[in-house]
Amino acid sequence: MFRALVVDKDAESGKTSAAVREIAVADLPEGEVLVAVDYSTVNYKDGLCVGPGGGLVRKYPHVPGIDFAGVVEDSSDDRYTAGDRVVLTGWRVGEAHWGGYAQKARVRADWLVPLPEGLDSRRAMAVGTAGFTAMLAVMALEDHGLRPDGGEVLVTGAAGGVGSVATALLAALGYQVAAVTGRPETEAYLKDLGAARIVAREEINETVKRPLEAETWAGCVDAVGGAMLARVLGQMKYGGSVAAVGLAGGASLPATVVPFLLRGVNLLGIDSVMQPYDNRLRAWQRIARDLPMDKLEAMIQPATLSDLPQLGADILNGKVKGRVVVDVNA
């Protein structure tokens, strides 16, 4: 038996409830690899899965947690043996498949990545899907020509999980980072991560009638979408790229094609869930090499399984700063 956060749904009211319970290994879903989980984390999707479901969870009872890191206990796949350190993000684990909010998880071998040297389980979960997504975004921008001497790089939603890691990564790689936030109390935090300047959300959050404005940003990691993304597209330098990683500001895009046609702007979609293995491995190796660990430590908010119902609600309400690291064994 082991402990897990189990979410259940009342058949009559449709309301969900989450509580820490004892479950058995035999209760776990099928998979080739059994992992003793060390740490997990909290992402926006986790908030939905712990709480209302958000259409992500189809079957109850359910164990959420879209990320985890730990040690292989047993494997029927030759790629992994007992004692191997592994990390998992994506593949709809924690949504369609039981996830990491438990002391043990059983998953498909294809979904795992070996933990690279330089990262332990705790730091891997300080990174988590948010940091993994940030690294994918930075890699995509670099693959499309972004260089440190090209000008300022904008990060929207900078105090959130993706934005925090993107800010720290870009600054460590030598970029001048302009961090957008609507929370003035996070300005010192963002500057400590390496932001060269702070841009108030209201300065960039309104739709304008002009399809093009002054060329300002060499690149952008955008976690907001909506009107802010539309505005940023019109402010990009010639040939610049925006890596779109989120929709905190809405799924609509009230933009025109003019920035693409007259300035050669690129809009790069970043998906972390179904990334191929080789690119996952590349991203995790880059994280271990390029992300300053002292900055990562500054983002960490520790938590336990019993904290998750409240943290799930908090992240849905925009009240979580940085990265939550959940010690599932505490």
Coordinates of C-alpha atoms in Angstrom, one line a residue:
M1 CA 0.0 0.0 0.0
F2 CA 1.1 3.6 -0.6
R3 CA -0.3 7.1 -0.4
A4 CA -1.8 9.0 -3.3
L5 CA -4.0 12.0 -3.9
V6 CA -7.3 10.5 -5.2
V7 CA -9.9 12.6 -6.9
D8 CA -13.5 11.3 -6.9
K9 CA -16.7 12.6 -8.5
D10 CA -20.2 12.5 -7.0
A11 CA -22.5 10.9 -9.5
E12 CA -25.5 13.0 -8.5
S13 CA -24.0 16.5 -8.0
G14 CA -21.2 16.2 -10.4
K15 CA -18.8 17.8 -7.9
T16 CA -15.3 16.5 -7.4
S17 CA -13.4 16.0 -4.1
A18 CA -9.7 15.2 -3.5
A19 CA -8.2 13.5 -0.5
V20 CA -5.0 11.6 0.3
R21 CA -5.7 7.9 0.5
E22 CA -3.9 4.5 0.7
I23 CA -4.0 2.5 -2.5
A24 CA -2.4 -0.7 -3.7
V25 CA 0.1 -1.3 -6.5
A26 CA -2.5 -3.6 -8.0
D27 CA -4.8 -0.6 -8.4
L28 CA -2.3 1.1 -10.8
P29 CA -3.0 1.2 -14.5
E30 CA -1.1 -0.9 -17.0
G31 CA 2.4 0.0 -18.1
E32 CA 5.9 -1.5 -18.5
V33 CA 7.6 0.5 -15.8
L34 CA 6.9 0.9 -12.1
V35 CA 8.4 4.0 -10.6
A36 CA 8.9 5.0 -7.0
V37 CA 8.0 8.7 -7.2
D38 CA 10.2 11.2 -5.4
Y39 CA 8.7 14.5 -6.4
S40 CA 5.9 16.0 -8.6
T41 CA 4.8 19.6 -9.2
V42 CA 1.8 21.8 -9.9
N43 CA 0.8 23.1 -13.4
Y44 CA -2.4 24.7 -14.6
K45 CA -3.7 21.4 -15.9
D46 CA -3.1 19.9 -12.5
G47 CA -5.3 22.5 -11.0
L48 CA -8.1 21.5 -13.4
C49 CA -7.6 17.7 -12.7
V50 CA -7.5 18.1 -8.9
G51 CA -10.6 20.4 -9.0
P52 CA -13.3 20.6 -11.6
G53 CA -11.7 18.3 -14.2
G54 CA -11.8 20.8 -17.0
G55 CA -12.8 18.0 -19.5
L56 CA -9.4 16.5 -19.0
V57 CA -10.3 13.6 -16.7
R58 CA -12.7 11.1 -18.2
K59 CA -12.8 8.4 -15.5
Y60 CA -13.0 8.5 -11.7
P61 CA -11.5 7.8 -9.2
H62 CA -8.4 9.4 -10.6
V63 CA -4.8 10.2 -9.5
P64 CA -3.7 13.5 -11.1
G65 CA -0.1 14.8 -11.5
I66 CA 1.1 15.4 -15.1
D67 CA 4.8 15.4 -14.0
F68 CA 6.9 13.2 -11.8
A69 CA 10.5 12.2 -11.2
G70 CA 11.8 9.2 -9.4
V71 CA 13.5 5.8 -9.5
V72 CA 12.6 2.7 -11.5
E73 CA 11.4 -0.1 -9.2
D74 CA 10.6 -2.7 -11.8
S75 CA 10.6 -2.8 -15.6
S76 CA 9.6 -5.2 -18.3
D77 CA 11.2 -3.0 -21.0
D78 CA 14.9 -3.4 -21.7
R79 CA 15.5 0.4 -21.8
Y80 CA 15.0 0.7 -18.1
T81 CA 16.2 -1.3 -15.1
A82 CA 15.7 -1.0 -11.3
G83 CA 17.6 1.9 -9.9
D84 CA 17.4 4.1 -13.1
R85 CA 16.5 7.7 -12.4
V86 CA 13.7 9.0 -14.7
V87 CA 11.5 12.0 -15.4
L88 CA 8.1 12.1 -17.0
T89 CA 6.1 15.0 -18.5
G90 CA 3.2 15.0 -20.9
W91 CA 1.6 12.1 -22.8
R92 CA -1.7 12.9 -21.0
V93 CA -0.4 11.2 -17.8
G94 CA -2.3 12.8 -14.9
E95 CA -5.3 13.3 -17.2
A96 CA -6.2 10.1 -19.1
H97 CA -3.7 8.0 -17.2
W98 CA -3.0 8.0 -13.5
G99 CA -0.2 10.4 -12.7
G100 CA 2.5 11.5 -10.2
Y101 CA 0.5 12.6 -7.2
A102 CA 1.3 9.3 -5.6
Q103 CA 4.3 7.5 -4.1
K104 CA 4.3 5.0 -7.0
A105 CA 3.3 5.3 -10.7
R106 CA 3.1 2.7 -13.5
V107 CA 3.5 4.0 -17.0
R108 CA 4.6 3.1 -20.5
A109 CA 8.4 3.0 -21.1
D110 CA 8.0 5.3 -24.2
W111 CA 6.8 8.1 -21.9
L112 CA 9.9 8.2 -19.8
V113 CA 13.2 10.1 -20.2
P114 CA 16.4 9.3 -18.3
L115 CA 17.2 12.0 -15.8
P116 CA 20.3 13.8 -17.2
E117 CA 23.4 14.3 -15.2
G118 CA 23.3 17.5 -13.2
L119 CA 19.6 17.2 -12.2
D120 CA 18.2 15.3 -9.3
S121 CA 14.5 14.5 -8.9
R122 CA 13.7 17.6 -6.9
R123 CA 15.2 20.0 -9.3
A124 CA 13.7 18.1 -12.2
M125 CA 10.3 18.8 -10.7
A126 CA 11.2 22.4 -10.1
V127 CA 11.5 22.4 -13.9
G128 CA 8.6 20.2 -14.6
T129 CA 6.3 20.7 -17.6
A130 CA 6.5 24.4 -17.2
G131 CA 10.3 24.5 -17.4
F132 CA 10.4 21.9 -20.1
T133 CA 8.0 24.0 -22.2
A134 CA 10.1 27.1 -21.6
M135 CA 13.2 25.2 -22.8
L136 CA 11.3 24.0 -25.9
A137 CA 10.3 27.6 -26.6
V138 CA 13.9 28.9 -26.3
M139 CA 15.2 26.1 -28.5
A140 CA 12.5 26.9 -31.2
L141 CA 13.4 30.6 -31.1
E142 CA 17.1 29.8 -31.5
D143 CA 16.3 27.3 -34.3
H144 CA 14.7 30.3 -36.0
G145 CA 17.7 32.6 -35.7
L146 CA 17.4 34.2 -32.3
R147 CA 20.8 35.3 -31.0
P148 CA 21.8 37.3 -27.8
D149 CA 23.0 40.3 -29.8
G150 CA 19.7 40.6 -31.7
G151 CA 17.8 42.8 -29.2
E152 CA 15.4 42.4 -26.4
V153 CA 13.4 39.3 -25.9
L154 CA 9.9 39.6 -24.3
V155 CA 8.5 37.1 -21.9
T156 CA 4.8 37.4 -21.1
G157 CA 3.2 36.0 -18.0
A158 CA 6.8 36.1 -16.7
A159 CA 6.0 35.4 -13.0
G160 CA 4.3 32.1 -13.8
G161 CA 5.9 28.7 -14.1
V162 CA 6.8 28.9 -17.8
G163 CA 7.7 32.5 -17.7
S164 CA 9.9 32.2 -14.6
V165 CA 12.1 29.5 -16.2
A166 CA 12.1 31.2 -19.6
T167 CA 13.3 34.4 -17.9
A168 CA 16.1 32.6 -16.1
L169 CA 17.1 30.6 -19.1
L170 CA 17.2 33.5 -21.5
A171 CA 19.1 35.7 -19.1
A172 CA 21.7 33.0 -18.4
L173 CA 22.2 32.5 -22.2
G174 CA 23.0 36.2 -22.5
Y175 CA 19.7 37.7 -23.7
Q176 CA 18.3 41.0 -22.6
V177 CA 14.9 39.9 -21.1
A178 CA 11.9 42.2 -20.8
A179 CA 9.5 40.5 -18.4
V180 CA 5.7 41.3 -18.6
T181 CA 3.8 41.0 -15.3
G182 CA 0.5 42.3 -13.9
R183 CA 1.7 41.8 -10.4
P184 CA 4.0 44.6 -9.2
E185 CA 5.0 42.6 -6.1
T186 CA 6.8 40.1 -8.4
E187 CA 9.2 42.7 -10.0
A188 CA 12.1 42.1 -7.5
Y189 CA 11.6 38.3 -8.1
L190 CA 11.8 38.7 -11.8
K191 CA 14.9 40.9 -11.7
D192 CA 16.6 38.4 -9.5
L193 CA 15.9 35.8 -12.2
G194 CA 17.7 38.0 -14.7
A195 CA 15.1 40.3 -16.2
A196 CA 16.7 43.4 -17.5
R197 CA 13.5 45.4 -17.3
I198 CA 9.9 45.0 -16.2
V199 CA 7.0 45.7 -18.6
A200 CA 3.6 46.4 -16.9
R201 CA 0.8 44.2 -18.3
E202 CA -1.4 47.2 -19.0
E203 CA 1.2 48.6 -21.4
I204 CA 0.9 45.7 -23.8
N205 CA -2.5 44.1 -23.1
E206 CA -4.8 46.3 -25.3
T207 CA -5.7 45.6 -28.8
V208 CA -4.7 48.4 -31.2
K209 CA -6.1 49.2 -34.6
R210 CA -2.6 49.5 -36.2
P211 CA -1.4 46.1 -37.5
L212 CA 2.2 47.2 -37.1
E213 CA 3.9 49.2 -34.4
A214 CA 7.6 50.1 -33.9
E215 CA 9.9 47.1 -34.2
T216 CA 10.7 46.4 -30.6
W217 CA 11.3 42.7 -29.8
A218 CA 13.8 40.3 -31.3
G219 CA 11.9 37.3 -29.9
C220 CA 9.1 36.5 -27.5
V221 CA 8.0 33.6 -25.2
D222 CA 4.3 34.2 -24.9
A223 CA 2.2 32.4 -22.2
V224 CA -0.8 34.7 -22.5
G225 CA -2.3 34.5 -26.0
G226 CA -5.4 36.6 -26.8
A227 CA -5.1 40.4 -27.2
M228 CA -1.6 40.5 -25.8
L229 CA -0.2 38.1 -28.4
A230 CA -1.9 40.0 -31.2
R231 CA -0.3 43.2 -29.9
V232 CA 3.2 41.6 -29.6
L233 CA 3.0 40.3 -33.2
G234 CA 2.8 43.8 -34.4
Q235 CA 5.8 44.9 -32.3
M236 CA 8.2 42.2 -33.5
K237 CA 11.4 43.1 -35.3
Y238 CA 11.8 42.0 -38.9
G239 CA 12.1 38.2 -39.1
G240 CA 11.5 37.8 -35.4
S241 CA 9.7 34.9 -33.8
V242 CA 7.1 34.4 -31.1
A243 CA 6.9 31.0 -29.3
A244 CA 3.3 30.6 -28.1
V245 CA 3.2 28.4 -25.0
G246 CA -0.1 29.3 -23.3
L247 CA -3.5 31.0 -23.3
A248 CA -3.8 32.6 -19.9
G249 CA -5.3 35.6 -21.6
G250 CA -7.7 33.7 -23.9
A251 CA -7.7 31.4 -26.9
S252 CA -8.8 34.0 -29.4
L253 CA -6.3 35.9 -31.5
P254 CA -7.6 39.3 -32.7
A255 CA -4.7 39.8 -35.1
T256 CA -4.1 40.4 -38.8
V257 CA -1.7 38.6 -41.2
V258 CA 0.2 41.9 -41.8
P259 CA 3.1 41.1 -39.4
F260 CA 3.7 37.8 -41.2
L261 CA 3.6 39.3 -44.7
L262 CA 5.4 42.6 -44.2
R263 CA 7.9 41.7 -41.5
G264 CA 8.4 38.0 -41.9
V265 CA 7.3 37.4 -38.4
N266 CA 7.1 33.7 -37.3
L267 CA 4.5 32.4 -34.8
L268 CA 5.8 29.1 -33.4
G269 CA 3.4 26.8 -31.6
I270 CA 5.0 24.9 -28.7
D271 CA 3.5 21.6 -27.6
S272 CA 5.0 19.8 -24.6
V273 CA 2.6 16.9 -24.4
M274 CA 3.4 14.8 -27.5
Q275 CA 7.0 15.9 -28.1
P276 CA 9.1 13.2 -29.8
Y277 CA 11.7 11.4 -27.6
D278 CA 14.8 12.9 -29.3
N279 CA 13.6 16.4 -28.8
R280 CA 12.6 15.7 -25.2
L281 CA 16.1 14.3 -24.5
R282 CA 17.7 17.4 -26.1
A283 CA 15.5 19.7 -24.0
W284 CA 16.3 18.0 -20.7
Q285 CA 20.0 17.9 -21.5
R286 CA 19.9 21.7 -22.3
I287 CA 18.0 22.3 -19.1
A288 CA 20.7 20.5 -17.1
R289 CA 23.4 22.5 -18.9
D290 CA 21.9 26.0 -19.3
L291 CA 19.5 26.6 -16.5
P292 CA 21.3 28.2 -13.5
M293 CA 20.5 26.1 -10.5
D294 CA 20.6 29.0 -8.0
K295 CA 17.9 30.7 -10.0
L296 CA 15.9 27.5 -10.1
E297 CA 16.1 27.3 -6.3
A298 CA 14.7 30.8 -6.0
M299 CA 11.6 29.7 -7.8
I300 CA 10.8 26.7 -5.5
Q301 CA 7.7 26.6 -3.2
P302 CA 7.7 23.3 -1.3
A303 CA 4.5 21.3 -0.8
T304 CA 3.1 17.9 0.2
L305 CA 0.3 15.7 -1.1
S306 CA -2.1 17.2 1.5
D307 CA -1.4 20.7 0.1
L308 CA -2.5 19.9 -3.4
P309 CA -6.3 20.6 -3.2
Q310 CA -5.6 24.2 -2.1
L311 CA -2.7 24.7 -4.5
G312 CA -4.8 23.4 -7.4
A313 CA -7.4 26.1 -6.6
D314 CA -4.6 28.7 -6.2
I315 CA -3.0 28.1 -9.6
L316 CA -6.4 28.3 -11.4
N317 CA -6.8 31.7 -9.7
G318 CA -3.3 33.0 -10.7
K319 CA -2.0 32.9 -7.2
V320 CA 1.0 30.7 -7.6
K321 CA 4.4 32.2 -8.2
G322 CA 7.3 30.3 -9.6
R323 CA 7.5 26.5 -9.2
V324 CA 5.8 24.2 -6.7
V325 CA 7.8 21.1 -5.8
V326 CA 5.6 18.4 -4.2
D327 CA 7.4 15.9 -2.0
V328 CA 5.0 12.9 -2.3
N329 CA 6.7 11.1 0.5
A330 CA 6.6 13.8 3.1

